[in-house]
mmCIF file with all atom_site columns, C-alpha atoms in Angstrom:
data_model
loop_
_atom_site.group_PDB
_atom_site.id
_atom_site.type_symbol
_atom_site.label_atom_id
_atom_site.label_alt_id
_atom_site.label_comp_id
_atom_site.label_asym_id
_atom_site.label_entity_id
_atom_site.label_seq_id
_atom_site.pdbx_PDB_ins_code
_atom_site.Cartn_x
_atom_site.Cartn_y
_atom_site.Cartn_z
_atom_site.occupancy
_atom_site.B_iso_or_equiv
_atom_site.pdbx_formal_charge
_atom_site.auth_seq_id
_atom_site.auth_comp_id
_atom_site.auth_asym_id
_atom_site.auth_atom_id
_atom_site.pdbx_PDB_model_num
ATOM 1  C CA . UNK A 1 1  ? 80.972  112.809 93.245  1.00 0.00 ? 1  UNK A CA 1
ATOM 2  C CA . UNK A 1 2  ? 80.683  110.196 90.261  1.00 0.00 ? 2  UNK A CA 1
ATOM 3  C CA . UNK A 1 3  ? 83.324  107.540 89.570  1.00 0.00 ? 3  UNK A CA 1
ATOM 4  C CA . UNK A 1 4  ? 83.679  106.915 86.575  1.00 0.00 ? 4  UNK A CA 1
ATOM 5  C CA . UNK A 1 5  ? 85.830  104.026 84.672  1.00 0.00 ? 5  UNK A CA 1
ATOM 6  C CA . UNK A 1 6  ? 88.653  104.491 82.343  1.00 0.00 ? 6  UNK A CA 1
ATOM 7  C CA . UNK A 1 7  ? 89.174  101.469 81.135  1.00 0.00 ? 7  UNK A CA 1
ATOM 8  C CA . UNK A 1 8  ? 89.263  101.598 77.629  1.00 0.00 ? 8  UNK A CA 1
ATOM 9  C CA . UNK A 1 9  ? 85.988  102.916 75.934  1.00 0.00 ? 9  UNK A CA 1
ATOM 10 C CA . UNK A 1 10 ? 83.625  101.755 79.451  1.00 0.00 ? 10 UNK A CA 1
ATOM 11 C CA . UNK A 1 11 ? 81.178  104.141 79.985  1.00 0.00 ? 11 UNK A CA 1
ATOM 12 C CA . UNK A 1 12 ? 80.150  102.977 83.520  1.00 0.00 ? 12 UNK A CA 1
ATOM 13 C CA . UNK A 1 13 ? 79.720  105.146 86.529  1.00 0.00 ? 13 UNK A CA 1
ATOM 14 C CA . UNK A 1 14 ? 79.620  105.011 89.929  1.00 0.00 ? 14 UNK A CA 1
ATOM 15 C CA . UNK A 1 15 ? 78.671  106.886 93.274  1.00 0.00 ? 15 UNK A CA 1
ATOM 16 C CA . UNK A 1 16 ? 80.370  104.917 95.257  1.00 0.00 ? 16 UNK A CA 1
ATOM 17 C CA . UNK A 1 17 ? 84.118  104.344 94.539  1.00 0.00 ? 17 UNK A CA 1
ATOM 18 C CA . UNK A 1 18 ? 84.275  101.176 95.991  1.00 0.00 ? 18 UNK A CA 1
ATOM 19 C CA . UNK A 1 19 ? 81.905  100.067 93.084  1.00 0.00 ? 19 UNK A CA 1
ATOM 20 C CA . UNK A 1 20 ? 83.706  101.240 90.866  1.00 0.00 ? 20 UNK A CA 1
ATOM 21 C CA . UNK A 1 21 ? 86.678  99.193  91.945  1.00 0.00 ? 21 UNK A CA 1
ATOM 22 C CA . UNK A 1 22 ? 84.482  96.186  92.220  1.00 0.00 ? 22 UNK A CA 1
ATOM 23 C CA . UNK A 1 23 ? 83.624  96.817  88.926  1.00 0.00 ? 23 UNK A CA 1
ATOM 24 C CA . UNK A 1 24 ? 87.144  97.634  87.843  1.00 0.00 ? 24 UNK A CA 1
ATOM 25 C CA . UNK A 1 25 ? 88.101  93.667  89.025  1.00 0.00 ? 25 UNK A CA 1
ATOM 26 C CA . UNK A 1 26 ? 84.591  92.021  88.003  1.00 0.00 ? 26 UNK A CA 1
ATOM 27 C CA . UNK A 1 27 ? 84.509  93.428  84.651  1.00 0.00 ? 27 UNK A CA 1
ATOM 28 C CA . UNK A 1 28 ? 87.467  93.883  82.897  1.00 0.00 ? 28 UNK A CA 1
ATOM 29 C CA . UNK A 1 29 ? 90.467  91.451  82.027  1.00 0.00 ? 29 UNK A CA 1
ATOM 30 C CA . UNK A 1 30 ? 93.255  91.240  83.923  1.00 0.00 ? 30 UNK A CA 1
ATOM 31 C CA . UNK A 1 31 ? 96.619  92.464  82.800  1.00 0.00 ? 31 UNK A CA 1
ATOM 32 C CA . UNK A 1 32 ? 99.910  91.525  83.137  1.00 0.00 ? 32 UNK A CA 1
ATOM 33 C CA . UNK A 1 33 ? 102.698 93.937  84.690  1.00 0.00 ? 33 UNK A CA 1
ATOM 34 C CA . UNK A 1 34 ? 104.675 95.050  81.590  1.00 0.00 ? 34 UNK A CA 1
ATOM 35 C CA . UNK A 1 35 ? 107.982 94.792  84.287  1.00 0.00 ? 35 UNK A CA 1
ATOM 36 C CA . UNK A 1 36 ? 107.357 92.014  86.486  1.00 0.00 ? 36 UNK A CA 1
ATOM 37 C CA . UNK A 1 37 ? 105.061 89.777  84.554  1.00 0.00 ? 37 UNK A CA 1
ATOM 38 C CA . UNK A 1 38 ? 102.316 89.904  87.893  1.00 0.00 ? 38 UNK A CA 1
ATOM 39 C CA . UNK A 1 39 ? 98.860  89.368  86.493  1.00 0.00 ? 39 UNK A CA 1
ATOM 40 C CA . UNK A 1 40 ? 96.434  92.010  88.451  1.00 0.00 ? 40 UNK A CA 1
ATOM 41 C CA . UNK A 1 41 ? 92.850  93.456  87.686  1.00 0.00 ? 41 UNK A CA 1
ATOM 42 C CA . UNK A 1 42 ? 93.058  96.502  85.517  1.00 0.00 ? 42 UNK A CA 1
ATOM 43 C CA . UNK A 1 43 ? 91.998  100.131 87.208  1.00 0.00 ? 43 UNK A CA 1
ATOM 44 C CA . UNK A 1 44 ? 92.862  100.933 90.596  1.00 0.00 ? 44 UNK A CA 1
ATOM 45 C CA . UNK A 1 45 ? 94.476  97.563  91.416  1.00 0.00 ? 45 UNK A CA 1
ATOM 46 C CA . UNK A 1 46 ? 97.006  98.005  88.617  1.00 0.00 ? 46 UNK A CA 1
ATOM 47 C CA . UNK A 1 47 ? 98.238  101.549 89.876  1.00 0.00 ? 47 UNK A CA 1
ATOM 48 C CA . UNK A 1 48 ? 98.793  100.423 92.956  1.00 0.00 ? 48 UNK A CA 1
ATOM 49 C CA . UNK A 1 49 ? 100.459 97.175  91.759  1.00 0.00 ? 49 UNK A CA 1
ATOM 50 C CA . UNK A 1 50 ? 102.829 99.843  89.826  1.00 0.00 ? 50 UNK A CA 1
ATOM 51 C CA . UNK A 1 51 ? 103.515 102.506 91.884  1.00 0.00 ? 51 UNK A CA 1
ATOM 52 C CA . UNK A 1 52 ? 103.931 100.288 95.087  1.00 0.00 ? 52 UNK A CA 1
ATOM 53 C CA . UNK A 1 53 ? 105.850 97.325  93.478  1.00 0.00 ? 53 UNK A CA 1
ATOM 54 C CA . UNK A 1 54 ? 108.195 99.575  91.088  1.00 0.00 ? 54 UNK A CA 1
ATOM 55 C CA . UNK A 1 55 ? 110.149 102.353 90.769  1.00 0.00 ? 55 UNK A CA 1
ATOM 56 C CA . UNK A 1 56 ? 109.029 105.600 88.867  1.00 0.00 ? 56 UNK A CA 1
ATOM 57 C CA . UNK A 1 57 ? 111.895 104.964 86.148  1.00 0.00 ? 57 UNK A CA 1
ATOM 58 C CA . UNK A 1 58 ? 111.397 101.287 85.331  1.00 0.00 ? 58 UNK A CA 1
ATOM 59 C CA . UNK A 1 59 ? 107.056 102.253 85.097  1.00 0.00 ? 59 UNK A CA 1
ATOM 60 C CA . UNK A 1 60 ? 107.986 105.338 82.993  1.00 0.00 ? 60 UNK A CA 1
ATOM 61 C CA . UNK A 1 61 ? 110.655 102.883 80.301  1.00 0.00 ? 61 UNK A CA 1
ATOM 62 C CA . UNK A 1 62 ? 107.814 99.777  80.854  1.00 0.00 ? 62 UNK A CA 1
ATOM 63 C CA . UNK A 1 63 ? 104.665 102.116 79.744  1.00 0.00 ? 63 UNK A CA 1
ATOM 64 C CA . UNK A 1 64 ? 106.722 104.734 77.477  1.00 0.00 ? 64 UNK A CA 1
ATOM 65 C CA . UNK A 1 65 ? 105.156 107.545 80.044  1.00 0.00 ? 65 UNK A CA 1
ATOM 66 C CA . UNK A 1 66 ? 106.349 110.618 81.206  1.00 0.00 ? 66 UNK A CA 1
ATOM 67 C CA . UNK A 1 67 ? 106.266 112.054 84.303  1.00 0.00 ? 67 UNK A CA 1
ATOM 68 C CA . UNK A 1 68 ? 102.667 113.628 84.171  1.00 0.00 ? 68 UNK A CA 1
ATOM 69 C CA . UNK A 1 69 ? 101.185 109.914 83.626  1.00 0.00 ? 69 UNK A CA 1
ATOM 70 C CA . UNK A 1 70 ? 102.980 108.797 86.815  1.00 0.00 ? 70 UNK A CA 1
ATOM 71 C CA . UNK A 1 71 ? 101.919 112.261 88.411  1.00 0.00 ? 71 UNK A CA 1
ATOM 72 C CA . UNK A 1 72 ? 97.861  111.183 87.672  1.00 0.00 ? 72 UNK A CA 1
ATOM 73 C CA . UNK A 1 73 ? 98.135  107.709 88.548  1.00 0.00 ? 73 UNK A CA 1
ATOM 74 C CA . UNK A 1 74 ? 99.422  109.029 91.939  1.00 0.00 ? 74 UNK A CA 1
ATOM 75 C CA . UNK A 1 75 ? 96.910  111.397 92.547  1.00 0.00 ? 75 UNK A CA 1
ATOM 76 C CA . UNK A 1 76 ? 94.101  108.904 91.787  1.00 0.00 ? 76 UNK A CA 1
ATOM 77 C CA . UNK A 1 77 ? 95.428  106.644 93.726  1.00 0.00 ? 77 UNK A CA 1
ATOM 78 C CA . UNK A 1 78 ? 96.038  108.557 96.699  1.00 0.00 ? 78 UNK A CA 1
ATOM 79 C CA . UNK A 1 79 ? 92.426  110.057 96.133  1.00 0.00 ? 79 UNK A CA 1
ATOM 80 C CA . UNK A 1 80 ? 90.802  106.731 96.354  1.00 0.00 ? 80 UNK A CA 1
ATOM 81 C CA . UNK A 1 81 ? 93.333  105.684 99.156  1.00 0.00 ? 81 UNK A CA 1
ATOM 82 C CA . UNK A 1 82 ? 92.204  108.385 100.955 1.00 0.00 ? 82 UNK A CA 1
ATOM 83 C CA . UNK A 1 83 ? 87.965  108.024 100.259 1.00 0.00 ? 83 UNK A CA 1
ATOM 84 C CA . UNK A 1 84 ? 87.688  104.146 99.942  1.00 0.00 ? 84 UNK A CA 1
ATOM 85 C CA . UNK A 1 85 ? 86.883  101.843 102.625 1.00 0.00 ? 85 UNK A CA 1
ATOM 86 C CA . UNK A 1 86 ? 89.294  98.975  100.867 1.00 0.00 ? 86 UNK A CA 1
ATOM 87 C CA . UNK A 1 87 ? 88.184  96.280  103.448 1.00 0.00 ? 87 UNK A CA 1
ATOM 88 C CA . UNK A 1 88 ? 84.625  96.337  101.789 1.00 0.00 ? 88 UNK A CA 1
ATOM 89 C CA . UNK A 1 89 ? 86.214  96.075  98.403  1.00 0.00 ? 89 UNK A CA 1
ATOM 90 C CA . UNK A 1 90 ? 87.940  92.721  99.531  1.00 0.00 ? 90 UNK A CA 1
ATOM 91 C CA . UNK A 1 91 ? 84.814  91.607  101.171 1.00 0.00 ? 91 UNK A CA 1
ATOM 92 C CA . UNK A 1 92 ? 83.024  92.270  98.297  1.00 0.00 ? 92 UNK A CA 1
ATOM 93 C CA . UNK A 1 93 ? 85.187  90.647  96.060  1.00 0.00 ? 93 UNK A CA 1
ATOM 94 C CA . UNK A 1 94 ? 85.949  87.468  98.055  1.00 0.00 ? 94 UNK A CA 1
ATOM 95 C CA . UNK A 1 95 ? 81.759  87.825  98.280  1.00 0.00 ? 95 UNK A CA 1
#
């Protein structure tokens, strides 16, 4: 399986998805939560900062989505959750 990013117009792709998440935090800017002002690493990071911090309602009025962007974000979130050895993302990333 390839990983790919889909951040914007990146192009980058990965094998691994704990590259890709490495990537995700090395490479791209941070944004702020749009409801809680939190500053976290766009991708992966920022899903989970959403769906695990807030409710479906305040994400859906903070991000104008509907209920089919909350449905993807929790699929590829629970896809990664469920494939990704997370502990060697943090030990990458504190190097």
């Amino acid at each position: 399986m390839t990983w790919e990013c889909a951040i914007a117009d990146c192009e980058a792709a990965f094998e691994e998805v704990e590259s890709l998440i490495v990537h995700q935090t090395e490479s791209h800017e941070r944004r702020e939560c749009r409801i809680c002002s939190a500053v976290v690493p766009d991708g992966y990071f920022a899903i989970r900062h959403a769906l695990d911090e807030h409710t479906r309602a305040e994400y859906v009025r903070a991000y104008g989505a509907d209920a089919d962007d909350v449905r993807r974000r929790e699929e590829v979130k629970a896809e990664i959750e469920r494939l990704a050895d997370l502990q060697s993302v943090v030990d990458r990333l504190n190097g």
